[in-house]
Amino acid sequence: MRVSQFPLNTLKETPADAEIISHQLMLRAGYIRRLASGLYTWLPLGLRVLRRVEGIVREEMNRAGALEVLMPAVQPAELWQESGRWDFYGAELLRLKDRHDRDFCFGPTHEEVITDLVRREVRSYRQLPINYYQIQTKFRDERRPRFGIMRAREFLMKDAYSFHIDGDSLAETYRQMHAAYTRIFERCGLDFRAVEADTGAIGGNASHEFHVLASSGEDAIAFSPAGFAANVELAPCPQPDPAPAPGTEMAKIATPDVHTIDELAGFLNIPTEQTVKTLVVAASEEIDADLVAIVLRGDHELNAVKAEKHPWIAEPLRMAEAAEIRTAFGADPGSLGPVGSPIPVLADQAMLGMADFVVGANEDGHHLTGVNWGRDLPQPESADLRNITEGEPAPDGSGPIEIRRGIEVGHIFQLGDKYSQALGARVLDEDGREQVVTMGCYGIGVSRVVAAAIEQNSDERGICWPTAIAPFDIALCPIGAKKSQRVREAAEQLHDELQAAGFEVLLDDRGQRPGVMFADMELIGIPHRIVIGERGLDAGELEYQDRRAPEAEHLPLDNLIDALRERLRG
Amino acid sequence: MRVSQFPLNTLKETPADAEIISHQLMLRAGYIRRLASGLYTWLPLGLRVLRRVEGIVREEMNRAGALEVLMPAVQPAELWQESGRWDFYGAELLRLKDRHDRDFCFGPTHEEVITDLVRREVRSYRQLPINYYQIQTKFRDERRPRFGIMRAREFLMKDAYSFHIDGDSLAETYRQMHAAYTRIFERCGLDFRAVEADTGAIGGNASHEFHVLASSGEDAIAFSPAGFAANVELAPCPQPDPAPAPGTEMAKIATPDVHTIDELAGFLNIPTEQTVKTLVVAASEEIDADLVAIVLRGDHELNAVKAEKHPWIAEPLRMAEAAEIRTAFGADPGSLGPVGSPIPVLADQAMLGMADFVVGANEDGHHLTGVNWGRDLPQPESADLRNITEGEPAPDGSGPIEIRRGIEVGHIFQLGDKYSQALGARVLDEDGREQVVTMGCYGIGVSRVVAAAIEQNSDERGICWPTAIAPFDIALCPIGAKKSQRVREAAEQLHDELQAAGFEVLLDDRGQRPGVMFADMELIGIPHRIVIGERGLDAGELEYQDRRAPEAEHLPLDNLIDALRERLRG
């Protein structure tokens, strides 16, 4: 391809409204353009990347035995009413009416449609397992679309749905999908982790998320060098050692102007690990109280997903308002504590290992020091309620935890029979009895992979694509082409030869100065660059630059294709 | 691929609600399934065909220098308001509101979005011409979706939009697109015609439709063996020879119970060519009348597109109600005529060549015979108002006209500046002056091509795919595989060898009887079939059946790949 026939849409300025690096670079490098909030047009350069990711996904899904289908984007409301999600799904579901005033939605996902297909087509256990997938445009009407295509409203997704006669078969396909996803993200050249995940609103038994590691990621993931990996939402914290014996008496002290844990630790000149924070949340209907006091070590963070699983806590988690707190405690949020709490106390389990700790006195401007369980207050109800932190032991004993940010690009679920039960997808089993099928679902945010790859692969000059998903493999930059017919001809010839050898080549035939060419090709992120000039032709050696390497090297012209092949493979 | 891993969804019965052959066969052969009115899921087999058509379209569009993009399916109303189509487009436009109550539509076409892109990205004539295309799911909320994917609401379309500094450049790209479309439909193996077409509501200067010839086609097209081709809507009729001199006197006769042209010709024992029919339609505001009487030779058909272009006729064409006709004429529709007409008379030009013709007497149950222009009534206002008929000379003198039915699968337009003017897409020209760009648009109904190909390629046993778009090239049918390990192994080996040689192969490894296998493979339409049995293996020759050939032949096993290659090329 030649730039004269494949115009670039690079921008000099970084668009002001683009917050993260992938959004900035996709706009600057001319990969996408915004049409409206959360709606983007893929320009030719961007679409090449999207198609390469799509191609890898398709190959690996086919290799894993999944069957590609294409379901309508527009889905009738009746199916969503059957599954119960029409009312449940909320404002992210783009609902619409056709000319006859019938209800439809623009599908954000296709569990209902595929289960409807399977209940019609599949009659016998002999037809199972079966795994259907599609690569299709989805719509989720995000409240706050942002970060470009990272959290767009319309996006390209690979969604797969498998059906089984029993849980063993589901587990087997689930393992295959886990392996296929691993191959997909490896082939895309991404640094990623598969992590255990919460099954959340979609329900089901087991679930893994695939995260591309990048500092801009919205999720925190915990992993150990030896293989443990889980979303911090889900990673179990270690049991504490038993608390040491009390060392001091409990005492009430005045703590004027102390409202936060940091202020408290500073005021007392103690580490935050010795302080306790008390958070007041709404209670569930399981207990005879409106509010519950959750106590955590001062440096620990409440984990909402874990808290919501405790029977005392209302779901979704709701923090109490200041007025509710004052009514219950007669004190402000900065001075609360479990000693003499007027509401039930629920302690994070790490607190069971603490002694001589400091809590609020339930009296404005006062705290209690030297507090100990069993002496100053009863042993509390406790549970794992916090986020695991860096350096703690992994729950499987595989070493110390590291925390990294991740961008979720894939998610696999063992769904069970939630949809097949609701829609009545049954088959005859080996004994001729009707049985509800068991189901798995497996998603990849294909367009999001593109953005995530950029988050992980860029520098101050632009994108540094992994070769497998780059829009072009090699950029050809002729120097002095305007004046030199020899350079022009050599560039054209090299273009044709490299293309014939199977490389995706972009020849910059604009006749621009080297600086302009190099800046554009680096911004775009083409991973390999060849410079063609009189001097190189004279010497029989062309300058080759790996986009990530600090220095250029020189490759012999008469063996260029082999040399490039070697470098592209690496 | 093996049937055990690629299950077939063939049906024994033809679904009752499928009216045309492609719809019946796509359901029976397991290519598609209906989700809701006008919404279909593509099953794995169907998707393979769709992707092959898509691949040919993409290759030829790329070869023609068009640039692939992907625009959002969901489009903001503001752009459609700028172009004026938000109000104009009617109920086929699926309008929707997002969670913030903003108006959007599910795009049926993308002129507005691409023009918006171009007005932002293109600043200079140097960046023109440019031709963007996409292959994307569209939605048109048809009043009466039918014929399966032939007239579905959601469908896959290739839409391209070119932008130009002037009409010459547009005409050049238009020619390239005409050539690309010709290559596409040729490569798909279809019998098609490119025909001149009406530019209709979309506006513009020139337009061609590409029709696949099939008796179920909704359009009539007129063509001559020597190259003329036009939609009958548009094909000009030849000028008549001057009328002969009158031969008889005008006479009024009683014609009891005669209401139609056929009844009149039968009653008088004359050919319908000597009768005249009078149609009453609404008048435009151009003339001082509410109605106009259009007179045509009895065997001719009114052409609504031509009639609407006449200044006297209201657009859209509206036939008068019986009550309006009785009020104006004092007679019923079966007895009307131009002699003494109370409303303006507009004659089809073919009538100028008639003498001694028969017309209604504007008196119930009576007609006038021996009527002649100039003597019995004044020479009328006339125009070409009818459909051309088989056997008439083509307007370009290229011989006699044939009429065939066609399915429109492509449409190319020289749009002019309709959208670029409305949206203000301007560039600087060579002299630095702002100029509105000129535009073309080019569509292919990718999913419709699949249905049209079946309409043209089927027999009583099923589909007969052209090899280029078949889901598989070759079916392998092992005979007696359950008992014979040798047959099983030979089939597996052949499957792998043919696949390695680049063929798309489907091995029927279900262990079914030959009749069941052959019926399924013929219904599905795989164009080439190889039978593997003990006898063939003994003889070193396998039975080969071309799906369209009356007889099987035998191919030597040791040269099978070359022999197949030769036959697949044909």
mmCIF file of N, CA, C and O in Angstrom, chain A residues 275-346:
data_model
loop_
_atom_site.group_PDB
_atom_site.id
_atom_site.type_symbol
_atom_site.label_atom_id
_atom_site.label_comp_id
_atom_site.label_asym_id
_atom_site.label_seq_id
_atom_site.Cartn_x
_atom_site.Cartn_y
_atom_site.Cartn_z
ATOM 1 N N THR A 275 -4.390 1.829 63.778
ATOM 2 C CA THR A 275 -5.675 2.530 63.899
ATOM 3 C C THR A 275 -6.782 1.662 63.288
ATOM 4 O O THR A 275 -6.521 0.681 62.604
ATOM 5 N N VAL A 276 -8.005 2.068 63.551
ATOM 6 C CA VAL A 276 -9.182 1.352 63.040
ATOM 7 C C VAL A 276 -10.130 2.373 62.432
ATOM 8 O O VAL A 276 -10.320 3.445 62.995
ATOM 9 N N LYS A 277 -10.682 2.027 61.254
ATOM 10 C CA LYS A 277 -11.732 2.908 60.725
ATOM 11 C C LYS A 277 -13.079 2.210 60.802
ATOM 12 O O LYS A 277 -13.163 0.978 60.669
ATOM 13 N N THR A 278 -14.075 3.009 61.065
ATOM 14 C CA THR A 278 -15.430 2.480 61.236
ATOM 15 C C THR A 278 -16.311 3.063 60.136
ATOM 16 O O THR A 278 -16.440 4.290 60.023
ATOM 17 N N LEU A 279 -16.845 2.173 59.282
ATOM 18 C CA LEU A 279 -17.695 2.604 58.164
ATOM 19 C C LEU A 279 -19.111 2.150 58.461
ATOM 20 O O LEU A 279 -19.318 1.022 58.912
ATOM 21 N N VAL A 280 -20.068 3.023 58.225
ATOM 22 C CA VAL A 280 -21.463 2.675 58.531
ATOM 23 C C VAL A 280 -22.199 2.444 57.217
ATOM 24 O O VAL A 280 -22.185 3.295 56.329
ATOM 25 N N VAL A 281 -22.814 1.257 57.111
ATOM 26 C CA VAL A 281 -23.507 0.901 55.860
ATOM 27 C C VAL A 281 -24.907 0.426 56.185
ATOM 28 O O VAL A 281 -25.218 0.089 57.341
ATOM 29 N N ALA A 282 -25.770 0.387 55.144
ATOM 30 C CA ALA A 282 -27.143 -0.070 55.333
ATOM 31 C C ALA A 282 -27.157 -1.571 55.615
ATOM 32 O O ALA A 282 -26.373 -2.333 55.045
ATOM 33 N N ALA A 283 -28.057 -1.985 56.521
ATOM 34 C CA ALA A 283 -28.175 -3.405 56.890
ATOM 35 C C ALA A 283 -29.149 -4.109 55.952
ATOM 36 O O ALA A 283 -30.047 -3.490 55.377
ATOM 37 N N SER A 284 -29.004 -5.406 55.816
ATOM 38 C CA SER A 284 -29.956 -6.209 55.047
ATOM 39 C C SER A 284 -31.173 -6.485 55.927
ATOM 40 O O SER A 284 -31.213 -6.108 57.104
ATOM 41 N N GLU A 285 -32.128 -7.219 55.391
ATOM 42 C CA GLU A 285 -33.306 -7.567 56.182
ATOM 43 C C GLU A 285 -33.027 -8.762 57.095
ATOM 44 O O GLU A 285 -33.883 -9.139 57.890
ATOM 45 N N GLU A 286 -31.840 -9.331 56.994
ATOM 46 C CA GLU A 286 -31.496 -10.504 57.807
ATOM 47 C C GLU A 286 -31.375 -10.164 59.295
ATOM 48 O O GLU A 286 -31.520 -11.036 60.138
ATOM 49 N N ILE A 287 -31.015 -8.932 59.581
ATOM 50 C CA ILE A 287 -30.828 -8.604 61.003
ATOM 51 C C ILE A 287 -31.742 -7.465 61.402
ATOM 52 O O ILE A 287 -32.218 -6.693 60.582
ATOM 53 N N ASP A 288 -31.954 -7.360 62.710
ATOM 54 C CA ASP A 288 -32.898 -6.413 63.273
ATOM 55 C C ASP A 288 -32.193 -5.076 63.516
ATOM 56 O O ASP A 288 -31.989 -4.672 64.660
ATOM 57 N N ALA A 289 -31.767 -4.448 62.422
ATOM 58 C CA ALA A 289 -31.086 -3.153 62.551
ATOM 59 C C ALA A 289 -31.156 -2.462 61.193
ATOM 60 O O ALA A 289 -31.293 -3.137 60.164
ATOM 61 N N ASP A 290 -31.066 -1.135 61.210
ATOM 62 C CA ASP A 290 -31.063 -0.421 59.928
ATOM 63 C C ASP A 290 -29.638 -0.287 59.384
ATOM 64 O O ASP A 290 -29.427 -0.202 58.185
ATOM 65 N N LEU A 291 -28.687 -0.208 60.314
ATOM 66 C CA LEU A 291 -27.311 0.066 59.908
ATOM 67 C C LEU A 291 -26.374 -0.961 60.545
ATOM 68 O O LEU A 291 -26.698 -1.566 61.568
ATOM 69 N N VAL A 292 -25.222 -1.115 59.912
ATOM 70 C CA VAL A 292 -24.173 -1.980 60.445
ATOM 71 C C VAL A 292 -22.868 -1.174 60.456
ATOM 72 O O VAL A 292 -22.605 -0.427 59.509
ATOM 73 N N ALA A 293 -22.079 -1.330 61.521
ATOM 74 C CA ALA A 293 -20.759 -0.682 61.583
ATOM 75 C C ALA A 293 -19.704 -1.693 61.145
ATOM 76 O O ALA A 293 -19.543 -2.742 61.771
ATOM 77 N N ILE A 294 -19.033 -1.381 60.036
ATOM 78 C CA ILE A 294 -17.937 -2.251 59.585
ATOM 79 C C ILE A 294 -16.634 -1.657 60.085
ATOM 80 O O ILE A 294 -16.365 -0.468 59.852
ATOM 81 N N VAL A 295 -15.830 -2.473 60.770
ATOM 82 C CA VAL A 295 -14.543 -1.958 61.237
ATOM 83 C C VAL A 295 -13.404 -2.652 60.496
ATOM 84 O O VAL A 295 -13.434 -3.863 60.279
ATOM 85 N N LEU A 296 -12.443 -1.839 60.097
ATOM 86 C CA LEU A 296 -11.302 -2.294 59.303
ATOM 87 C C LEU A 296 -10.040 -1.678 59.858
ATOM 88 O O LEU A 296 -10.077 -0.554 60.384
ATOM 89 N N ARG A 297 -8.927 -2.357 59.678
ATOM 90 C CA ARG A 297 -7.651 -1.741 60.040
ATOM 91 C C ARG A 297 -7.505 -0.459 59.240
ATOM 92 O O ARG A 297 -7.904 -0.397 58.061
ATOM 93 N N GLY A 298 -6.916 0.566 59.855
ATOM 94 C CA GLY A 298 -6.884 1.906 59.252
ATOM 95 C C GLY A 298 -6.329 1.954 57.843
ATOM 96 O O GLY A 298 -6.765 2.765 57.031
ATOM 97 N N ASP A 299 -5.367 1.099 57.501
ATOM 98 C CA ASP A 299 -4.748 1.146 56.173
ATOM 99 C C ASP A 299 -5.406 0.195 55.186
ATOM 100 O O ASP A 299 -4.938 0.080 54.061
ATOM 101 N N HIS A 300 -6.472 -0.475 55.595
ATOM 102 C CA HIS A 300 -7.134 -1.404 54.698
ATOM 103 C C HIS A 300 -8.310 -0.755 53.988
ATOM 104 O O HIS A 300 -8.877 0.226 54.453
ATOM 105 N N GLU A 301 -8.646 -1.348 52.809
ATOM 106 C CA GLU A 301 -9.768 -0.823 52.017
ATOM 107 C C GLU A 301 -10.928 -1.793 52.050
ATOM 108 O O GLU A 301 -10.745 -2.987 51.841
ATOM 109 N N LEU A 302 -12.106 -1.239 52.209
ATOM 110 C CA LEU A 302 -13.307 -2.069 52.158
ATOM 111 C C LEU A 302 -13.473 -2.644 50.748
ATOM 112 O O LEU A 302 -13.300 -1.943 49.754
ATOM 113 N N ASN A 303 -13.817 -3.916 50.648
ATOM 114 C CA ASN A 303 -14.094 -4.577 49.370
ATOM 115 C C ASN A 303 -15.610 -4.755 49.264
ATOM 116 O O ASN A 303 -16.216 -5.562 49.977
ATOM 117 N N ALA A 304 -16.214 -3.974 48.373
ATOM 118 C CA ALA A 304 -17.673 -3.940 48.300
ATOM 119 C C ALA A 304 -18.246 -5.292 47.898
ATOM 120 O O ALA A 304 -19.290 -5.707 48.397
ATOM 121 N N VAL A 305 -17.563 -5.970 46.963
ATOM 122 C CA VAL A 305 -18.083 -7.259 46.487
ATOM 123 C C VAL A 305 -18.124 -8.261 47.637
ATOM 124 O O VAL A 305 -19.101 -8.997 47.815
ATOM 125 N N LYS A 306 -17.055 -8.296 48.435
ATOM 126 C CA LYS A 306 -17.039 -9.207 49.580
ATOM 127 C C LYS A 306 -18.105 -8.793 50.605
ATOM 128 O O LYS A 306 -18.813 -9.640 51.161
ATOM 129 N N ALA A 307 -18.198 -7.500 50.885
ATOM 130 C CA ALA A 307 -19.149 -7.028 51.897
ATOM 131 C C ALA A 307 -20.576 -7.411 51.507
ATOM 132 O O ALA A 307 -21.363 -7.861 52.340
ATOM 133 N N GLU A 308 -20.882 -7.263 50.213
ATOM 134 C CA GLU A 308 -22.249 -7.562 49.775
ATOM 135 C C GLU A 308 -22.605 -9.032 49.957
ATOM 136 O O GLU A 308 -23.785 -9.383 49.977
ATOM 137 N N LYS A 309 -21.601 -9.884 50.048
ATOM 138 C CA LYS A 309 -21.901 -11.310 50.226
ATOM 139 C C LYS A 309 -22.212 -11.663 51.681
ATOM 140 O O LYS A 309 -22.677 -12.767 51.962
ATOM 141 N N HIS A 310 -21.933 -10.736 52.614
ATOM 142 C CA HIS A 310 -22.217 -11.022 54.023
ATOM 143 C C HIS A 310 -23.710 -10.841 54.283
ATOM 144 O O HIS A 310 -24.307 -9.866 53.838
ATOM 145 N N PRO A 311 -24.326 -11.781 55.003
ATOM 146 C CA PRO A 311 -25.789 -11.723 55.156
ATOM 147 C C PRO A 311 -26.305 -10.459 55.853
ATOM 148 O O PRO A 311 -27.469 -10.099 55.665
ATOM 149 N N TRP A 312 -25.483 -9.803 56.626
ATOM 150 C CA TRP A 312 -25.962 -8.606 57.339
ATOM 151 C C TRP A 312 -26.068 -7.373 56.434
ATOM 152 O O TRP A 312 -26.713 -6.390 56.785
ATOM 153 N N ILE A 313 -25.365 -7.422 55.306
ATOM 154 C CA ILE A 313 -25.172 -6.185 54.513
ATOM 155 C C ILE A 313 -26.165 -6.121 53.354
ATOM 156 O O ILE A 313 -26.370 -7.119 52.663
ATOM 157 N N ALA A 314 -26.790 -4.952 53.190
ATOM 158 C CA ALA A 314 -27.736 -4.769 52.085
ATOM 159 C C ALA A 314 -26.982 -4.774 50.765
ATOM 160 O O ALA A 314 -25.857 -4.288 50.677
ATOM 161 N N GLU A 315 -27.630 -5.342 49.746
ATOM 162 C CA GLU A 315 -27.040 -5.394 48.407
ATOM 163 C C GLU A 315 -27.949 -4.618 47.468
ATOM 164 O O GLU A 315 -29.159 -4.902 47.435
ATOM 165 N N PRO A 316 -27.459 -3.646 46.688
ATOM 166 C CA PRO A 316 -26.063 -3.206 46.632
ATOM 167 C C PRO A 316 -25.646 -2.424 47.873
ATOM 168 O O PRO A 316 -26.482 -1.867 48.577
ATOM 169 N N LEU A 317 -24.342 -2.438 48.109
ATOM 170 C CA LEU A 317 -23.780 -1.751 49.267
ATOM 171 C C LEU A 317 -24.150 -0.277 49.254
ATOM 172 O O LEU A 317 -24.048 0.390 48.234
ATOM 173 N N ARG A 318 -24.629 0.227 50.425
ATOM 174 C CA ARG A 318 -24.940 1.661 50.525
ATOM 175 C C ARG A 318 -24.294 2.232 51.791
ATOM 176 O O ARG A 318 -24.518 1.715 52.895
ATOM 177 N N MET A 319 -23.473 3.282 51.590
ATOM 178 C CA MET A 319 -22.867 3.934 52.748
ATOM 179 C C MET A 319 -23.937 4.814 53.402
ATOM 180 O O MET A 319 -24.738 5.461 52.719
ATOM 181 N N ALA A 320 -23.949 4.843 54.732
ATOM 182 C CA ALA A 320 -24.940 5.658 55.440
ATOM 183 C C ALA A 320 -24.661 7.147 55.235
ATOM 184 O O ALA A 320 -23.511 7.547 55.051
ATOM 185 N N GLU A 321 -25.710 7.937 55.259
ATOM 186 C CA GLU A 321 -25.572 9.398 55.154
ATOM 187 C C GLU A 321 -25.103 9.952 56.502
ATOM 188 O O GLU A 321 -25.328 9.345 57.555
ATOM 189 N N ALA A 322 -24.528 11.138 56.479
ATOM 190 C CA ALA A 322 -24.041 11.768 57.712
ATOM 191 C C ALA A 322 -25.166 11.903 58.746
ATOM 192 O O ALA A 322 -24.959 11.683 59.949
ATOM 193 N N ALA A 323 -26.377 12.244 58.283
ATOM 194 C CA ALA A 323 -27.495 12.452 59.208
ATOM 195 C C ALA A 323 -27.884 11.155 59.909
ATOM 196 O O ALA A 323 -28.137 11.127 61.114
ATOM 197 N N GLU A 324 -27.898 10.062 59.147
ATOM 198 C CA GLU A 324 -28.223 8.755 59.750
ATOM 199 C C GLU A 324 -27.200 8.393 60.820
ATOM 200 O O GLU A 324 -27.535 7.846 61.874
ATOM 201 N N ILE A 325 -25.937 8.704 60.531
ATOM 202 C CA ILE A 325 -24.856 8.372 61.460
ATOM 203 C C ILE A 325 -24.991 9.156 62.750
ATOM 204 O O ILE A 325 -24.889 8.624 63.854
ATOM 205 N N ARG A 326 -25.274 10.455 62.588
ATOM 206 C CA ARG A 326 -25.416 11.303 63.790
ATOM 207 C C ARG A 326 -26.592 10.826 64.637
ATOM 208 O O ARG A 326 -26.483 10.757 65.869
ATOM 209 N N THR A 327 -27.698 10.467 63.972
ATOM 210 C CA THR A 327 -28.863 9.990 64.732
ATOM 211 C C THR A 327 -28.506 8.731 65.518
ATOM 212 O O THR A 327 -28.847 8.589 66.690
ATOM 213 N N ALA A 328 -27.775 7.830 64.872
ATOM 214 C CA ALA A 328 -27.469 6.556 65.528
ATOM 215 C C ALA A 328 -26.403 6.709 66.604
ATOM 216 O O ALA A 328 -26.521 6.148 67.697
ATOM 217 N N PHE A 329 -25.333 7.458 66.287
ATOM 218 C CA PHE A 329 -24.158 7.498 67.168
ATOM 219 C C PHE A 329 -24.075 8.757 68.021
ATOM 220 O O PHE A 329 -23.344 8.791 68.989
ATOM 221 N N GLY A 330 -24.762 9.818 67.613
ATOM 222 C CA GLY A 330 -24.563 11.091 68.298
ATOM 223 C C GLY A 330 -23.183 11.643 68.057
ATOM 224 O O GLY A 330 -22.665 12.448 68.836
ATOM 225 N N ALA A 331 -22.523 11.201 66.982
ATOM 226 C CA ALA A 331 -21.171 11.675 66.684
ATOM 227 C C ALA A 331 -20.981 11.720 65.178
ATOM 228 O O ALA A 331 -21.752 11.101 64.422
ATOM 229 N N ASP A 332 -19.950 12.401 64.720
ATOM 230 C CA ASP A 332 -19.674 12.510 63.294
ATOM 231 C C ASP A 332 -18.845 11.315 62.805
ATOM 232 O O ASP A 332 -18.181 10.657 63.606
ATOM 233 N N PRO A 333 -18.842 11.113 61.475
ATOM 234 C CA PRO A 333 -18.127 9.951 60.918
ATOM 235 C C PRO A 333 -16.673 9.850 61.353
ATOM 236 O O PRO A 333 -16.139 8.752 61.469
ATOM 237 N N GLY A 334 -16.005 10.952 61.642
ATOM 238 C CA GLY A 334 -14.588 10.898 61.986
ATOM 239 C C GLY A 334 -14.312 10.433 63.395
ATOM 240 O O GLY A 334 -13.150 10.267 63.780
ATOM 241 N N SER A 335 -15.335 10.194 64.203
ATOM 242 C CA SER A 335 -15.107 9.848 65.620
ATOM 243 C C SER A 335 -15.844 8.575 66.031
ATOM 244 O O SER A 335 -16.155 8.379 67.194
ATOM 245 N N LEU A 336 -16.106 7.692 65.062
ATOM 246 C CA LEU A 336 -16.883 6.484 65.379
ATOM 247 C C LEU A 336 -15.969 5.338 65.791
ATOM 248 O O LEU A 336 -14.794 5.318 65.435
ATOM 249 N N GLY A 337 -16.576 4.370 66.492
ATOM 250 C CA GLY A 337 -15.802 3.197 66.875
ATOM 251 C C GLY A 337 -16.710 2.091 67.350
ATOM 252 O O GLY A 337 -17.901 2.311 67.619
ATOM 253 N N PRO A 338 -16.177 0.883 67.494
ATOM 254 C CA PRO A 338 -16.991 -0.283 67.855
ATOM 255 C C PRO A 338 -17.295 -0.387 69.363
ATOM 256 O O PRO A 338 -18.174 -1.147 69.745
ATOM 257 N N VAL A 339 -16.531 0.353 70.184
ATOM 258 C CA VAL A 339 -16.742 0.210 71.639
ATOM 259 C C VAL A 339 -18.046 0.903 72.001
ATOM 260 O O VAL A 339 -18.194 2.100 71.808
ATOM 261 N N GLY A 340 -19.005 0.120 72.493
ATOM 262 C CA GLY A 340 -20.309 0.681 72.833
ATOM 263 C C GLY A 340 -21.110 1.110 71.632
ATOM 264 O O GLY A 340 -21.936 2.005 71.719
ATOM 265 N N SER A 341 -20.876 0.474 70.500
ATOM 266 C CA SER A 341 -21.595 0.857 69.287
ATOM 267 C C SER A 341 -23.097 0.636 69.459
ATOM 268 O O SER A 341 -23.520 -0.417 69.943
ATOM 269 N N PRO A 342 -23.901 1.590 69.047
ATOM 270 C CA PRO A 342 -25.354 1.432 69.153
ATOM 271 C C PRO A 342 -25.905 0.513 68.062
ATOM 272 O O PRO A 342 -27.090 0.175 68.100
ATOM 273 N N ILE A 343 -25.081 0.138 67.078
ATOM 274 C CA ILE A 343 -25.542 -0.736 65.991
ATOM 275 C C ILE A 343 -24.620 -1.944 65.915
ATOM 276 O O ILE A 343 -23.505 -1.913 66.452
ATOM 277 N N PRO A 344 -25.072 -3.041 65.260
ATOM 278 C CA PRO A 344 -24.232 -4.240 65.193
ATOM 279 C C PRO A 344 -22.871 -3.945 64.575
ATOM 280 O O PRO A 344 -22.765 -3.147 63.658
ATOM 281 N N VAL A 345 -21.842 -4.597 65.085
ATOM 282 C CA VAL A 345 -20.466 -4.396 64.608
ATOM 283 C C VAL A 345 -20.028 -5.626 63.820
ATOM 284 O O VAL A 345 -20.202 -6.757 64.278
ATOM 285 N N LEU A 346 -19.486 -5.367 62.616
ATOM 286 C CA LEU A 346 -18.961 -6.445 61.770
ATOM 287 C C LEU A 346 -17.510 -6.104 61.484
ATOM 288 O O LEU A 346 -17.218 -5.059 60.907
#
